[in-house]
JSON list of C-alpha atoms in Angstrom, two decimals:
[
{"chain": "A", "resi": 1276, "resn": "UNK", "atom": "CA", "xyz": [-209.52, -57.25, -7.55]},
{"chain": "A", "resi": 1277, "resn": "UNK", "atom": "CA", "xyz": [-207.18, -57.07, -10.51]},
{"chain": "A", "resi": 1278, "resn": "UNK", "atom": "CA", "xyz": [-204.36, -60.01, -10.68]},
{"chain": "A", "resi": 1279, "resn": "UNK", "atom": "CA", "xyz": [-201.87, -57.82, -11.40]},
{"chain": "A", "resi": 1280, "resn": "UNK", "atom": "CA", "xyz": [-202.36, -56.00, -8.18]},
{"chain": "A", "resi": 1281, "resn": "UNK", "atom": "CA", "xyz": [-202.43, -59.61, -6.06]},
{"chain": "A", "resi": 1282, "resn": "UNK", "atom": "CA", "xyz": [-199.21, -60.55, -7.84]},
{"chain": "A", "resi": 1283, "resn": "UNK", "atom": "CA", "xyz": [-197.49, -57.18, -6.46]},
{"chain": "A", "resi": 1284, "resn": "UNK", "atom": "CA", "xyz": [-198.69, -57.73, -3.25]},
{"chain": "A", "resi": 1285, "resn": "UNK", "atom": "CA", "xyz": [-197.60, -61.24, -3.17]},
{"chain": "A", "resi": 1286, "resn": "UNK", "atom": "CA", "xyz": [-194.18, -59.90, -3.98]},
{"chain": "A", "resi": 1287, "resn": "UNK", "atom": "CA", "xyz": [-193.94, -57.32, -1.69]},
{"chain": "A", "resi": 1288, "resn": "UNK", "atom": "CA", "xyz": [-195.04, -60.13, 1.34]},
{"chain": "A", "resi": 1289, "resn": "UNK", "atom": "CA", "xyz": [-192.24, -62.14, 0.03]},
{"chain": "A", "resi": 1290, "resn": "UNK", "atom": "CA", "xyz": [-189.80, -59.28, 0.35]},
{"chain": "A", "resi": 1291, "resn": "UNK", "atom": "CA", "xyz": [-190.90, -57.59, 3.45]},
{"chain": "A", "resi": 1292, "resn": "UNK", "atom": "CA", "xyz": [-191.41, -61.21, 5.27]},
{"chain": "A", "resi": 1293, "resn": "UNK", "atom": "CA", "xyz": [-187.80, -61.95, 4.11]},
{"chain": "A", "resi": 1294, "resn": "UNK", "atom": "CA", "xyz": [-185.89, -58.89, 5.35]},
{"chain": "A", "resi": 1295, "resn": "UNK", "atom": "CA", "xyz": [-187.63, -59.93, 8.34]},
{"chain": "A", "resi": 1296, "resn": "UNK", "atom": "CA", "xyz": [-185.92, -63.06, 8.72]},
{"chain": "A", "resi": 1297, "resn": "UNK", "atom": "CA", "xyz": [-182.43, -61.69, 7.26]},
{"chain": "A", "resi": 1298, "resn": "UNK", "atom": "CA", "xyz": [-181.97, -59.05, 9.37]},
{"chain": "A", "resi": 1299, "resn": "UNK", "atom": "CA", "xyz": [-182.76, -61.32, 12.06]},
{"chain": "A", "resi": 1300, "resn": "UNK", "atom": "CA", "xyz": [-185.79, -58.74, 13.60]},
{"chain": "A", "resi": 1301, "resn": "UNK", "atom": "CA", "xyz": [-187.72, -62.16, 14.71]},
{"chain": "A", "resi": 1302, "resn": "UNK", "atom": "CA", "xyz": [-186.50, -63.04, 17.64]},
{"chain": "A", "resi": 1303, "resn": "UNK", "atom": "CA", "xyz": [-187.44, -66.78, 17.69]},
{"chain": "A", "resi": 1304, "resn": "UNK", "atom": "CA", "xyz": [-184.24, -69.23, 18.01]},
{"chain": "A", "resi": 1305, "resn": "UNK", "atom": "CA", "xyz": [-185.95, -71.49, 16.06]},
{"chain": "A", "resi": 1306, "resn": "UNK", "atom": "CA", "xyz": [-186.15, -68.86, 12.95]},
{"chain": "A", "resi": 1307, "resn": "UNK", "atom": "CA", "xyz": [-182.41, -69.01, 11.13]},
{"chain": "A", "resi": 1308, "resn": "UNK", "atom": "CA", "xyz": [-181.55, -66.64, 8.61]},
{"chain": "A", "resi": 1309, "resn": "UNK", "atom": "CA", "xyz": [-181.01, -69.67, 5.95]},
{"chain": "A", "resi": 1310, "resn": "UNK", "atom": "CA", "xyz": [-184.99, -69.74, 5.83]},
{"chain": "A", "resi": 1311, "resn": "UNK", "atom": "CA", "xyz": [-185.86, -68.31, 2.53]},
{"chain": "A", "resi": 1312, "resn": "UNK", "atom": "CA", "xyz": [-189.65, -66.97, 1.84]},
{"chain": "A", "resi": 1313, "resn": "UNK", "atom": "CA", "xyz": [-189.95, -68.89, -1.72]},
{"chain": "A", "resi": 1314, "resn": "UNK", "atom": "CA", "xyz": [-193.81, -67.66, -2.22]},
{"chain": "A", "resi": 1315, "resn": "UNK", "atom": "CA", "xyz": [-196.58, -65.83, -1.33]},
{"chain": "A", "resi": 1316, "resn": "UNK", "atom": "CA", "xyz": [-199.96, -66.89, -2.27]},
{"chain": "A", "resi": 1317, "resn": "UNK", "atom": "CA", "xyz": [-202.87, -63.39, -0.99]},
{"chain": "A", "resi": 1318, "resn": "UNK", "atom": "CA", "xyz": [-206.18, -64.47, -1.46]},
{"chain": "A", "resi": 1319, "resn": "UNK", "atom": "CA", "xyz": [-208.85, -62.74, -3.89]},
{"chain": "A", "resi": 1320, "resn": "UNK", "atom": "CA", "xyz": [-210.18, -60.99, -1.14]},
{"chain": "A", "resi": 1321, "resn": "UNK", "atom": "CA", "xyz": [-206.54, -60.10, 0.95]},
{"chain": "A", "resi": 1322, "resn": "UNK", "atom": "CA", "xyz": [-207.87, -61.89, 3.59]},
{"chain": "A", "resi": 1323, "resn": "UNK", "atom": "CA", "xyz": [-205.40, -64.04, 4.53]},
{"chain": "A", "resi": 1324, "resn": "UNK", "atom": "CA", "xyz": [-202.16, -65.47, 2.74]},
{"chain": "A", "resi": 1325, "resn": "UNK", "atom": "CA", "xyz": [-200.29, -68.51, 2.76]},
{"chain": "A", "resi": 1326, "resn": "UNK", "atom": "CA", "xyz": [-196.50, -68.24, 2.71]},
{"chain": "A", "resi": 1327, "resn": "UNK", "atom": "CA", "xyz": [-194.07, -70.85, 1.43]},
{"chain": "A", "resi": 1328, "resn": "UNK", "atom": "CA", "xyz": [-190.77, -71.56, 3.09]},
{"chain": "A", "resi": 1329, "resn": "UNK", "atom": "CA", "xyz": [-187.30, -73.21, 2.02]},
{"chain": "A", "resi": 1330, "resn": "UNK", "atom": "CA", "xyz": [-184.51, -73.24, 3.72]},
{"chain": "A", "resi": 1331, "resn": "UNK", "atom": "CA", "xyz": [-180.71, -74.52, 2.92]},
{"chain": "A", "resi": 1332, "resn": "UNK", "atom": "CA", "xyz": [-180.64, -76.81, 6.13]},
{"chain": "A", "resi": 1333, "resn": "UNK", "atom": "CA", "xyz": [-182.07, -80.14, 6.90]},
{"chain": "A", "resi": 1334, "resn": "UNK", "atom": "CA", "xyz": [-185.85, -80.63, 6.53]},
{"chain": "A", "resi": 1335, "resn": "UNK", "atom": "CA", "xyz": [-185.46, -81.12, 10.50]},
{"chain": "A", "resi": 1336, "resn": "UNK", "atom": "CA", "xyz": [-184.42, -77.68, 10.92]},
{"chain": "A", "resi": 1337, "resn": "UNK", "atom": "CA", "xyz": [-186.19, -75.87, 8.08]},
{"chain": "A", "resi": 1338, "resn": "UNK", "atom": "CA", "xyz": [-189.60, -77.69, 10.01]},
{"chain": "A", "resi": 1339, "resn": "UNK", "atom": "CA", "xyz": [-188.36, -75.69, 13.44]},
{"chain": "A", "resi": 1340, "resn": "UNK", "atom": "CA", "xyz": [-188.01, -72.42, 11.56]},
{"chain": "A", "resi": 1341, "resn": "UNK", "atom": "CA", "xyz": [-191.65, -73.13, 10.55]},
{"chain": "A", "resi": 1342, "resn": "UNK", "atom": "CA", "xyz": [-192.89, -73.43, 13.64]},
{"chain": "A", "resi": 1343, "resn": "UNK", "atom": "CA", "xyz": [-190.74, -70.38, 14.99]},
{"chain": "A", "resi": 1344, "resn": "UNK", "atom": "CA", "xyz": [-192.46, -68.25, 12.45]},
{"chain": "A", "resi": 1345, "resn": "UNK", "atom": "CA", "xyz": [-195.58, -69.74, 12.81]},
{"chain": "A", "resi": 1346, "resn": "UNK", "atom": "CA", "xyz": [-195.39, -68.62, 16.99]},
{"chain": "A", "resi": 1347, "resn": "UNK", "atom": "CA", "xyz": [-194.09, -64.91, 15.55]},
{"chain": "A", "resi": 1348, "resn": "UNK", "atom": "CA", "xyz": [-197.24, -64.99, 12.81]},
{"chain": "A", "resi": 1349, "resn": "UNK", "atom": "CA", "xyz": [-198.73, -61.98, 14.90]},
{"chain": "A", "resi": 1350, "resn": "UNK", "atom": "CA", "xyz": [-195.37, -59.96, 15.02]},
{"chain": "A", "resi": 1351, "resn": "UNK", "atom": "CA", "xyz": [-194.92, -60.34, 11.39]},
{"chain": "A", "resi": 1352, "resn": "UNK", "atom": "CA", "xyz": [-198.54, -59.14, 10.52]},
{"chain": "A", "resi": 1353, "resn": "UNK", "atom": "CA", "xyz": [-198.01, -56.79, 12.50]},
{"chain": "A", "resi": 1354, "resn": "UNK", "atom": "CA", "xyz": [-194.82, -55.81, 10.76]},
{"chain": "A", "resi": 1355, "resn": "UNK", "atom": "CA", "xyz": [-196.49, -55.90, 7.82]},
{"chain": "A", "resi": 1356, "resn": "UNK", "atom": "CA", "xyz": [-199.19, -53.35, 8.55]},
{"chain": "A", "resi": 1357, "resn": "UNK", "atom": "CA", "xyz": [-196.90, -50.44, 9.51]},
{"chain": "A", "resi": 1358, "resn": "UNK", "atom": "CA", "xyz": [-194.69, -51.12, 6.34]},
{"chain": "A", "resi": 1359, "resn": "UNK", "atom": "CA", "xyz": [-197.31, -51.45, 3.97]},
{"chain": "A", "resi": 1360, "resn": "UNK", "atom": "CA", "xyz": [-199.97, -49.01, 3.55]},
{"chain": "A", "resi": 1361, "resn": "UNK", "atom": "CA", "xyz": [-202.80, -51.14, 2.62]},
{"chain": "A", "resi": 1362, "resn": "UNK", "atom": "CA", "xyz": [-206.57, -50.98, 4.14]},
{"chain": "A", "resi": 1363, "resn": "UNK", "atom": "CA", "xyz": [-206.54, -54.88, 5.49]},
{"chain": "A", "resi": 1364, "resn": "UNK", "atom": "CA", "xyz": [-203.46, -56.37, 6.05]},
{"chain": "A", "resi": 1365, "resn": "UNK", "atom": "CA", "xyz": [-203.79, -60.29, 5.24]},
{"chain": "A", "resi": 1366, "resn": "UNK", "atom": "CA", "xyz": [-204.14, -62.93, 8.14]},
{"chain": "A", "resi": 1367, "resn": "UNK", "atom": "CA", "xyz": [-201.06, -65.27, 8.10]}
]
């Protein structure tokens, strides 16, 4: 698969995962809308992708949000597939 075409799909992850969080659709207390998606990293394949988060708080609280959207993985995957018309959506 063509880089180019795993770059845009990184970026759309990044900007579908982050509306997400803004618009405050998870529903996980422990997921605060200062939680910013910083990258996206699909493999070759679009198996599965890794997603980096920052967040303004304290590492304390930016380490909650992690887990929150760690528990909502399935939701957000889930998300993803009926947003983005793609074949295999990638395992988070």
């Amino acid at each position: 698969m063509s880089g180019y075409r795993i770059e845009r799909l990184n970026n759309l992850i990044q900007e579908k995962i982050g509306a997400l969080i803004v618009e405050g659709r998870i529903k996980d207390p422990r997921v605060e809308p200062f939680l910013s998606v910083s990258r996206v990293k699909v493999s070759r394949d679009i198996s599965y992708a890794d997603v980096f988060i920052s967040g303004f708080e304290s590492e304390s609280i930016v380490e909650k949000g992690v887990q929150g959207l760690q528990s909502a993985a399935g939701f957000i995957q889930s998300q993803l597939a009926s947003q983005m018309h793609i074949r295999q959506t990638p395992k988070l």
